[in-house]
Coordinates of C-alpha atoms in Angstrom, one line a residue:
Chain A
M1 CA -271.6 91.9 -172.6
D2 CA -273.7 95.2 -172.3
P3 CA -271.8 98.0 -172.9
L4 CA -272.7 99.7 -169.6
I5 CA -271.2 96.7 -167.7
A6 CA -268.1 96.9 -169.9
D7 CA -267.8 100.7 -168.9
L8 CA -268.5 100.1 -165.5
L9 CA -265.7 97.5 -165.1
D10 CA -263.6 99.7 -167.1
G11 CA -263.8 102.1 -163.9
K12 CA -266.3 104.6 -165.6
H13 CA -268.1 106.4 -162.5
R14 CA -270.8 107.4 -165.0
A15 CA -271.6 103.8 -165.9
L16 CA -271.8 102.7 -162.2
A17 CA -274.0 105.6 -161.4
R18 CA -276.4 104.6 -164.5
T19 CA -276.5 100.9 -163.5
I20 CA -277.4 101.7 -159.9
T21 CA -280.2 103.8 -161.3
K22 CA -281.3 101.0 -163.4
I23 CA -281.4 98.8 -160.7
E24 CA -283.2 101.3 -158.6
N25 CA -285.9 102.0 -161.2
R26 CA -286.2 98.5 -162.3
S27 CA -285.7 99.3 -165.8
P28 CA -286.3 96.6 -168.4
G29 CA -283.2 94.8 -168.7
Y30 CA -281.6 95.6 -165.3
R31 CA -281.6 91.7 -164.5
E32 CA -279.4 90.9 -167.3
L33 CA -277.1 93.7 -166.0
V34 CA -277.0 92.2 -162.4
S35 CA -276.4 88.5 -163.6
Q36 CA -273.4 89.8 -165.7
L37 CA -271.9 91.7 -162.7
H38 CA -272.0 88.8 -160.5
A39 CA -269.0 87.0 -161.7
H40 CA -267.2 90.1 -160.9
T41 CA -268.1 90.5 -157.6
G42 CA -266.9 88.7 -154.1
D43 CA -264.0 90.8 -153.4
A44 CA -265.5 93.8 -151.4
D45 CA -266.1 93.9 -147.5
V46 CA -269.7 94.5 -147.0
I47 CA -270.1 96.6 -144.0
G48 CA -273.8 97.4 -142.6
I49 CA -274.3 100.3 -140.3
T50 CA -277.6 101.3 -138.6
G51 CA -279.0 103.0 -135.7
S52 CA -281.7 105.5 -135.0
P53 CA -282.0 108.7 -136.7
G54 CA -279.7 111.4 -135.3
A55 CA -277.3 108.4 -133.8
G56 CA -274.6 109.8 -136.0
K57 CA -274.3 107.2 -138.7
S58 CA -273.6 109.5 -141.6
T59 CA -270.7 111.3 -139.7
L60 CA -269.2 107.8 -138.7
V61 CA -269.5 106.7 -142.1
D62 CA -267.8 109.8 -143.6
K63 CA -264.9 109.2 -141.0
L64 CA -264.8 105.6 -141.9
A65 CA -264.5 106.3 -145.4
A66 CA -261.8 108.9 -144.6
T67 CA -259.8 106.3 -142.9
Y68 CA -260.2 103.8 -145.5
R69 CA -258.8 105.9 -147.9
E70 CA -255.7 107.1 -146.0
A71 CA -254.9 103.2 -146.1
G72 CA -255.2 103.2 -149.6
L73 CA -258.6 101.4 -149.9
T74 CA -261.3 102.6 -152.1
V75 CA -264.7 103.2 -150.6
G76 CA -268.6 102.7 -152.0
V77 CA -271.3 104.2 -149.7
I78 CA -275.0 103.3 -150.2
A79 CA -277.2 105.7 -147.8
I80 CA -280.8 104.9 -147.3
D81 CA -283.2 107.3 -146.4
P82 CA -287.0 107.1 -145.8
A83 CA -289.3 107.9 -148.7
S84 CA -293.1 109.3 -148.2
P85 CA -295.3 106.8 -148.2
F86 CA -297.9 109.2 -150.0
T87 CA -296.1 110.9 -152.6
G88 CA -293.0 108.7 -153.2
G89 CA -290.8 111.8 -152.5
A90 CA -287.8 111.9 -150.5
V91 CA -285.0 114.5 -149.2
L92 CA -281.7 112.4 -149.1
G93 CA -279.5 114.5 -146.7
D94 CA -276.8 111.8 -145.9
R95 CA -274.5 113.3 -148.3
I96 CA -274.1 116.7 -146.5
R97 CA -272.2 114.9 -143.9
M98 CA -269.6 113.6 -146.1
A99 CA -267.4 116.5 -145.8
S100 CA -264.0 114.3 -145.1
N101 CA -264.1 113.1 -148.7
V102 CA -264.9 116.0 -150.6
G103 CA -263.9 115.9 -154.4
D104 CA -262.3 112.3 -153.8
M105 CA -264.3 110.5 -156.7
D106 CA -262.6 107.3 -155.1
V107 CA -265.3 107.4 -152.4
F108 CA -268.6 106.6 -154.4
F109 CA -271.3 107.7 -152.2
R110 CA -274.8 107.0 -153.4
S111 CA -278.3 108.1 -151.8
M112 CA -281.3 105.7 -152.1
S113 CA -284.7 106.2 -150.9
A114 CA -286.7 103.4 -149.4
R115 CA -289.2 103.2 -152.4
G116 CA -292.4 101.6 -151.3
T117 CA -292.3 98.1 -153.1
L118 CA -292.5 95.2 -150.8
G119 CA -289.2 93.6 -150.3
G120 CA -287.8 95.5 -153.4
L121 CA -285.6 97.7 -151.4
S122 CA -283.6 94.9 -150.1
T123 CA -283.2 93.7 -153.4
A124 CA -282.3 96.7 -154.9
T125 CA -279.8 97.3 -152.5
T126 CA -278.1 94.0 -152.7
D127 CA -277.9 94.6 -156.2
A128 CA -276.2 98.0 -155.9
V129 CA -273.9 96.5 -153.4
K130 CA -272.9 94.0 -156.3
A131 CA -272.4 97.2 -158.8
L132 CA -269.8 98.7 -156.1
D133 CA -268.3 95.4 -155.6
A134 CA -267.5 94.5 -159.2
F135 CA -266.6 98.2 -160.0
G136 CA -263.7 97.0 -157.5
K137 CA -264.5 98.9 -154.2
D138 CA -262.4 97.2 -151.2
K139 CA -265.2 98.2 -148.8
V140 CA -268.8 99.0 -149.4
I141 CA -270.8 100.4 -146.6
V142 CA -274.7 100.4 -146.4
E143 CA -276.3 102.6 -144.1
T144 CA -279.8 102.8 -142.9
V145 CA -282.2 103.9 -140.1
G146 CA -282.6 100.7 -138.1
A147 CA -286.5 100.4 -137.8
G148 CA -288.6 97.6 -139.2
Q149 CA -288.2 94.5 -141.0
N150 CA -287.2 95.9 -144.2
E151 CA -284.1 97.7 -142.8
V152 CA -283.1 94.6 -140.8
D153 CA -282.8 92.6 -144.1
I154 CA -280.8 94.8 -145.9
V155 CA -278.2 95.2 -142.9
R156 CA -278.4 91.5 -142.7
T157 CA -276.6 91.3 -146.1
A158 CA -273.7 93.1 -144.7
D159 CA -270.6 90.8 -143.7
T160 CA -270.0 93.0 -140.6
V161 CA -273.1 94.6 -138.8
V162 CA -272.2 97.9 -136.8
V163 CA -275.3 99.2 -134.6
L164 CA -274.8 102.6 -133.2
V165 CA -276.4 103.6 -129.9
P166 CA -276.8 107.2 -129.0
P167 CA -275.6 107.4 -125.1
G168 CA -278.1 108.1 -122.4
S169 CA -281.2 107.0 -124.2
G170 CA -283.0 104.3 -122.4
D171 CA -285.6 103.8 -125.1
D172 CA -283.0 102.9 -127.5
V173 CA -281.6 100.3 -125.4
Q174 CA -285.1 99.1 -125.3
M175 CA -285.4 98.9 -129.0
L176 CA -282.1 96.9 -129.2
K177 CA -283.9 94.3 -127.0
A178 CA -286.5 93.8 -129.8
G179 CA -284.2 92.3 -132.2
I180 CA -281.4 94.5 -133.3
L181 CA -279.4 92.9 -130.9
E182 CA -278.9 89.8 -132.5
I183 CA -277.7 91.3 -135.8
A184 CA -275.0 93.6 -134.3
D185 CA -271.5 92.1 -134.7
L186 CA -270.5 95.1 -133.2
F187 CA -271.9 97.8 -131.1
V188 CA -270.6 101.6 -131.2
V189 CA -271.8 103.9 -128.4
N190 CA -271.2 107.4 -130.5
K191 CA -271.0 110.5 -128.8
A192 CA -269.4 109.0 -126.1
D193 CA -268.3 112.3 -124.7
L194 CA -271.8 113.0 -123.7
E195 CA -273.4 112.5 -120.4
G196 CA -274.7 108.9 -120.0
A197 CA -272.4 107.3 -122.4
D198 CA -270.9 105.2 -119.7
R199 CA -274.1 104.1 -118.5
T200 CA -275.2 102.9 -122.1
V201 CA -272.0 101.1 -122.5
Q202 CA -272.8 99.4 -119.1
E203 CA -276.1 98.7 -119.9
L204 CA -275.2 97.4 -123.2
R205 CA -272.5 95.0 -121.7
E206 CA -275.1 93.7 -119.2
M207 CA -277.5 92.8 -121.7
L208 CA -274.6 91.0 -123.9
Q209 CA -273.8 89.0 -120.8
L210 CA -277.4 88.1 -120.1
R211 CA -277.3 86.7 -123.8
D212 CA -274.4 85.1 -123.5
G213 CA -275.7 83.4 -120.2
Q214 CA -278.5 82.1 -122.3
V215 CA -276.3 80.5 -125.0
E216 CA -274.1 78.7 -121.9
V217 CA -277.0 77.0 -120.8
G218 CA -278.6 76.3 -124.2
G219 CA -276.5 76.1 -127.3
H220 CA -272.9 76.3 -126.3
H221 CA -272.4 73.3 -124.3
G222 CA -274.3 71.1 -126.4
F223 CA -272.3 72.1 -129.5
A224 CA -269.0 71.4 -127.5
E225 CA -270.2 68.1 -127.0
T226 CA -271.3 67.2 -130.1
T227 CA -267.9 68.2 -131.4
V228 CA -266.3 66.0 -129.2
D229 CA -267.9 63.0 -130.7
V230 CA -267.5 64.1 -134.2
G231 CA -263.7 64.7 -133.4
D232 CA -260.9 61.7 -132.8
G233 CA -262.0 60.6 -129.7
A234 CA -263.5 61.3 -126.3
D235 CA -260.6 62.8 -124.8
S236 CA -261.7 66.6 -125.1
E237 CA -258.1 67.6 -124.1
S238 CA -256.3 66.1 -127.1
P239 CA -254.8 68.6 -129.5
G240 CA -256.7 66.8 -132.3
S241 CA -259.8 67.8 -130.9
E242 CA -259.0 71.4 -130.4
D243 CA -258.2 71.7 -134.2
A244 CA -261.3 70.0 -135.0
D245 CA -262.8 72.6 -132.7
A246 CA -261.1 75.6 -135.0
D247 CA -262.4 74.1 -138.2
A248 CA -265.9 73.8 -137.3
P249 CA -268.0 77.0 -138.1
S250 CA -270.3 77.6 -135.3
Q251 CA -267.6 76.6 -132.8
D252 CA -266.3 79.8 -132.4
P253 CA -268.6 82.1 -130.8
W254 CA -268.1 86.1 -131.6
D255 CA -268.9 88.3 -128.9
P256 CA -269.9 91.8 -130.1
P257 CA -267.3 94.2 -129.0
I258 CA -268.4 97.9 -127.7
V259 CA -266.5 100.5 -129.4
E260 CA -266.9 104.0 -128.1
T261 CA -266.5 106.8 -130.6
V262 CA -266.9 110.7 -130.9
A263 CA -267.3 110.7 -134.9
D264 CA -267.4 114.1 -135.4
R265 CA -264.0 114.7 -133.8
G266 CA -262.7 111.3 -135.1
E267 CA -262.3 110.1 -131.7
G268 CA -262.2 106.2 -131.5
I269 CA -262.2 105.4 -135.4
D270 CA -259.2 103.4 -135.4
D271 CA -260.4 101.5 -132.8
L272 CA -263.9 100.8 -134.6
V273 CA -261.7 100.0 -138.0
A274 CA -259.6 97.4 -135.8
A275 CA -262.7 95.8 -134.2
M276 CA -264.1 95.4 -137.6
D277 CA -261.1 94.0 -139.0
D278 CA -260.7 91.4 -136.2
H279 CA -264.7 90.7 -137.3
R280 CA -263.6 90.0 -140.6
T281 CA -260.7 87.8 -139.4
H282 CA -263.0 86.0 -137.1
L283 CA -265.5 85.4 -140.2
V284 CA -262.7 83.9 -142.5
E285 CA -261.0 81.9 -139.8
S286 CA -264.4 80.2 -138.5
G287 CA -265.5 79.8 -142.1
Q288 CA -268.6 81.7 -141.3
L289 CA -267.8 83.9 -144.2
E290 CA -268.5 81.2 -146.8
S291 CA -271.4 79.9 -144.8
K292 CA -273.1 83.5 -144.6
A293 CA -272.5 83.9 -148.1
R294 CA -274.4 80.4 -148.8
T295 CA -277.3 81.7 -146.8
R296 CA -277.3 84.9 -148.4
Y297 CA -277.6 83.4 -151.8
A298 CA -280.0 81.2 -150.9
E299 CA -282.1 83.7 -149.7
E300 CA -281.7 85.9 -152.8
I301 CA -282.8 83.2 -155.1
R302 CA -285.9 82.6 -153.1
T303 CA -286.5 86.3 -152.9
L304 CA -286.2 86.5 -156.8
L305 CA -288.1 83.3 -157.3
R306 CA -291.0 84.8 -154.9
E307 CA -291.1 88.2 -157.3
D308 CA -291.2 86.0 -160.3
A309 CA -293.7 83.7 -159.2
R310 CA -295.8 86.9 -158.3
E311 CA -295.6 88.2 -161.9
L312 CA -296.4 84.9 -163.2
L313 CA -299.5 84.7 -161.2
A314 CA -300.7 88.2 -162.1
E315 CA -300.4 87.2 -165.6
E316 CA -302.2 84.1 -165.1
I317 CA -305.2 86.1 -163.1
E318 CA -305.1 88.7 -166.0
A319 CA -305.3 86.1 -168.8
R320 CA -308.2 84.5 -166.6
G321 CA -310.4 87.7 -166.6
G322 CA -308.9 89.7 -163.5
L323 CA -310.3 89.2 -159.9
D324 CA -313.2 91.5 -159.9
E325 CA -315.9 89.1 -160.8
R326 CA -314.2 86.4 -158.3
V327 CA -314.4 89.1 -155.5
D328 CA -318.0 89.7 -156.2
A329 CA -318.7 86.4 -155.8
V330 CA -316.7 86.5 -152.7
L331 CA -318.7 89.5 -151.4
R332 CA -321.9 87.6 -152.0
R333 CA -320.9 84.7 -150.0
E334 CA -321.0 82.2 -153.0
T335 CA -317.3 81.3 -152.7
D336 CA -314.4 82.1 -150.3
P337 CA -310.8 83.6 -150.8
Y338 CA -309.4 80.3 -149.9
T339 CA -311.2 78.5 -152.7
V340 CA -310.4 81.1 -155.3
A341 CA -307.0 81.1 -154.9
E342 CA -306.9 77.3 -155.0
E343 CA -308.8 77.2 -158.1
L344 CA -306.5 79.8 -159.6
L345 CA -303.5 78.2 -158.7
E346 CA -304.6 74.7 -159.7
P347 CA -303.5 74.6 -163.3
L348 CA -300.3 76.0 -162.3
A349 CA -299.8 73.4 -159.9
D350 CA -300.9 70.9 -162.2
C351 CA -298.7 71.9 -165.0
V352 CA -295.6 71.7 -162.4
T353 CA -296.2 68.5 -161.6
E354 CA -296.5 67.1 -165.0
R355 CA -293.1 68.8 -166.0
R356 CA -291.4 67.4 -163.0
E357 CA -292.8 63.7 -163.4
G358 CA -292.4 63.7 -167.3
R359 CA -288.8 64.4 -166.8
E360 CA -288.2 61.9 -164.3
Chain B
M1 CA -294.6 92.4 -168.9
S2 CA -295.7 93.2 -165.4
A3 CA -296.7 96.8 -164.1
E4 CA -293.9 96.5 -161.6
Q5 CA -291.2 97.1 -164.3
G6 CA -290.0 100.6 -165.2
Q7 CA -290.5 102.7 -162.1
R8 CA -289.1 105.8 -163.1
Q9 CA -288.4 108.2 -160.4
I10 CA -287.2 111.8 -161.0
R11 CA -284.1 112.6 -159.0
C12 CA -282.8 116.2 -158.3
L13 CA -279.7 117.4 -156.8
V14 CA -280.3 120.9 -155.2
A15 CA -277.1 122.5 -155.1
K16 CA -275.8 125.6 -153.2
V17 CA -272.2 126.8 -154.7
G18 CA -269.6 129.3 -153.4
L19 CA -269.6 131.5 -150.6
D20 CA -273.2 132.2 -150.5
G21 CA -274.7 131.4 -147.3
H22 CA -278.4 131.6 -148.0
D23 CA -279.9 128.5 -148.0
R24 CA -283.8 129.1 -147.2
G25 CA -284.7 129.2 -150.5
A26 CA -282.9 125.9 -151.3
H27 CA -284.8 124.1 -148.3
V28 CA -288.2 125.5 -149.4
I29 CA -287.5 124.1 -152.9
A30 CA -286.0 120.8 -151.8
R31 CA -289.0 120.3 -149.7
A32 CA -291.7 121.5 -152.7
L33 CA -289.6 118.9 -154.9
R34 CA -290.2 116.2 -152.4
D35 CA -293.7 116.9 -151.9
A36 CA -294.1 116.7 -155.8
G37 CA -292.9 113.0 -155.4
F38 CA -289.4 113.7 -156.5
E39 CA -286.1 112.1 -154.7
V40 CA -284.1 115.4 -153.7
I41 CA -280.7 115.1 -153.0
Y42 CA -279.4 118.3 -151.0
S43 CA -275.7 119.1 -151.1
G44 CA -275.5 121.6 -148.3
L45 CA -274.0 124.9 -148.0
H46 CA -270.4 126.4 -149.5
R47 CA -270.0 123.6 -152.0
S48 CA -267.5 124.0 -154.6
P49 CA -268.4 123.1 -158.5
D50 CA -266.2 120.0 -158.0
E51 CA -268.1 118.7 -155.3
V52 CA -271.4 119.4 -157.1
V53 CA -270.3 117.5 -160.3
Q54 CA -269.3 114.6 -158.2
A55 CA -272.7 114.5 -156.2
A56 CA -274.6 114.8 -159.8
V57 CA -272.5 112.5 -161.4
Q58 CA -272.6 109.7 -158.2
E59 CA -276.2 110.0 -157.5
D60 CA -276.9 110.4 -161.6
V61 CA -279.3 112.8 -161.0
D62 CA -282.1 113.9 -163.8
V63 CA -282.1 117.6 -162.5
L64 CA -279.5 119.9 -161.2
G65 CA -280.9 123.0 -159.6
I66 CA -278.0 125.5 -158.7
S67 CA -278.9 128.2 -156.4
I68 CA -276.8 131.1 -156.2
L69 CA -277.6 134.3 -154.8
S70 CA -274.1 135.7 -154.5
G71 CA -273.6 137.0 -158.0
A72 CA -270.7 134.6 -158.8
H73 CA -272.8 132.7 -161.4
N74 CA -270.6 133.5 -164.2
T75 CA -267.5 131.8 -162.9
L76 CA -269.3 128.9 -161.0
V77 CA -271.8 127.8 -163.3
P78 CA -269.2 127.2 -166.1
K79 CA -266.9 125.4 -164.0
I80 CA -270.1 122.9 -163.1
M81 CA -270.8 122.6 -166.8
D82 CA -267.2 121.9 -168.0
G83 CA -267.5 119.0 -164.9
L84 CA -270.2 117.2 -166.1
E85 CA -269.0 117.0 -169.7
E86 CA -265.9 115.5 -168.1
Y87 CA -267.8 112.6 -166.8
G88 CA -270.0 112.6 -169.9
A89 CA -272.9 113.9 -167.8
R90 CA -273.6 117.0 -169.4
E91 CA -276.0 115.8 -172.3
D92 CA -278.7 114.3 -170.0
T93 CA -278.6 116.4 -166.9
L94 CA -281.2 119.1 -166.9
V95 CA -279.6 122.2 -165.3
L96 CA -281.7 124.9 -163.7
V97 CA -280.4 128.0 -162.0
G98 CA -282.1 129.5 -159.4
G99 CA -281.6 133.0 -157.6
I100 CA -280.9 136.7 -158.7
I101 CA -279.2 136.7 -162.2
P102 CA -279.3 140.0 -164.3
D103 CA -280.9 140.0 -167.6
D104 CA -277.6 140.2 -169.2
D105 CA -276.2 137.0 -167.8
K106 CA -279.1 135.0 -168.6
E107 CA -278.2 134.7 -172.1
R108 CA -274.8 133.5 -171.4
L109 CA -275.7 131.1 -168.9
R110 CA -278.2 129.4 -171.3
E111 CA -275.2 129.2 -173.8
E112 CA -273.4 127.5 -171.2
G113 CA -276.3 124.8 -171.3
V114 CA -278.3 126.1 -168.5
A115 CA -281.9 125.0 -169.6
E116 CA -284.0 127.5 -167.6
I117 CA -283.6 130.2 -164.8
F118 CA -285.7 130.6 -162.2
G119 CA -285.8 134.3 -160.4
P120 CA -287.5 135.8 -157.8
G121 CA -291.1 135.5 -157.9
A122 CA -290.9 132.1 -159.8
S123 CA -293.7 129.9 -158.8
M124 CA -293.1 126.6 -157.4
D125 CA -295.5 124.9 -159.8
E126 CA -294.1 126.4 -162.7
M127 CA -290.7 125.0 -161.7
I128 CA -292.2 121.4 -161.1
D129 CA -294.1 121.4 -164.3
Y130 CA -291.2 122.6 -165.8
I131 CA -289.0 119.4 -164.5
R132 CA -291.9 116.9 -165.2
E133 CA -291.8 118.1 -168.7
H134 CA -288.2 118.6 -169.3
A135 CA -286.6 115.8 -167.1
P136 CA -284.3 113.9 -169.9
E137 CA -285.3 110.8 -171.0
R138 CA -282.7 108.3 -170.2
R139 CA -281.0 105.8 -172.1

């Protein structure tokens, strides 16, 4: 085992911090580190928190961490801030809000910048979550500004996704319609003491009912019927089929609750913690925790494969004299991008086919 | 290997310690470092030495810039250095101090392990070049 990982598992903060740095930098050898971590993961509850800038995410995370600490749990936080697309520089300011956990090393807070690599951020975040999980954190919170596909991808790696909605912001509710609605397991209307909070709660509720309505018409009834068929008879009222219902993962739909908080005064935090615990229980009992993990790992493997395949291709292109001449040919209309791609890929595809058939 | 590997990014913590409430300078510096392409973590005002150490260790920064204008550097800086030592972070963190430091104290701070002191009039480019040149090589 790598000495760094040994130190990390031993509870050394410095080793944890350094491991995350290596993950972020993709330093040579970081992959071995992450694969050594994997065996020690799986115990942390991973919570994703997202919402527009100024919604109060950092303050809420601070209060959540303090509440968990009071309950004797350890907490890891990864806060992601945007980076300049031009210089790569970033000011990571979420730490300022972590006032309730000052001097408490059992809250491990790490700022990360959204560095420019394609899809790299979600990989790095997933790996950093693993490091915190393996370190032994009970709760790992990932905090991001909820804008763009990248961010949504990150948040989806969490078991429980909390979406913050500031009150009185019609525009933000519009944004929710565009996709974040689907990823939220819980809504928080923060700054609930402000004017317009009631209306925001009302609007959210209506939107959720609308969504439920669609589910009723399409999926829900259909599912119910199939389960009856799979179950022990046509009589859907019998206790036996009730049990079958409870065991089937997709049978028990989760209605995202709406929690009102005033994070800077700590109001509503206990309700939020309770709602998140409910969601956790729901995940465990419905079997979704496992099915989510399966999906996640499959997706992770695919992402890694894409990265590796890209590197393999880059090497191949290099070995065959680079792209310049081919691009020139494309410019002169002697060939076209599709043909070039096919030419480059063909030998690789042949190798793969040969190997596969040889093995069979 | 591919060009994708080893994207080293210099991380800096800009820290305000103690009772001193003047943070305009720290803000200007944080921005300049950001524009130089560094990742900057700003501590916020009125931090205790322990908090600064906690942040420096958890964020695994290459550079710790301490801004002190209150004159309490002789007490606060050694506390921070000891804290870094405790977590094994003293060796490979480049510690810089900015602010008004009397000449007599500068030598003392250097003995404590401060790499460089930037007083009034120090140019931003000078500081950025210094960081680029001296940011510690990591294991």
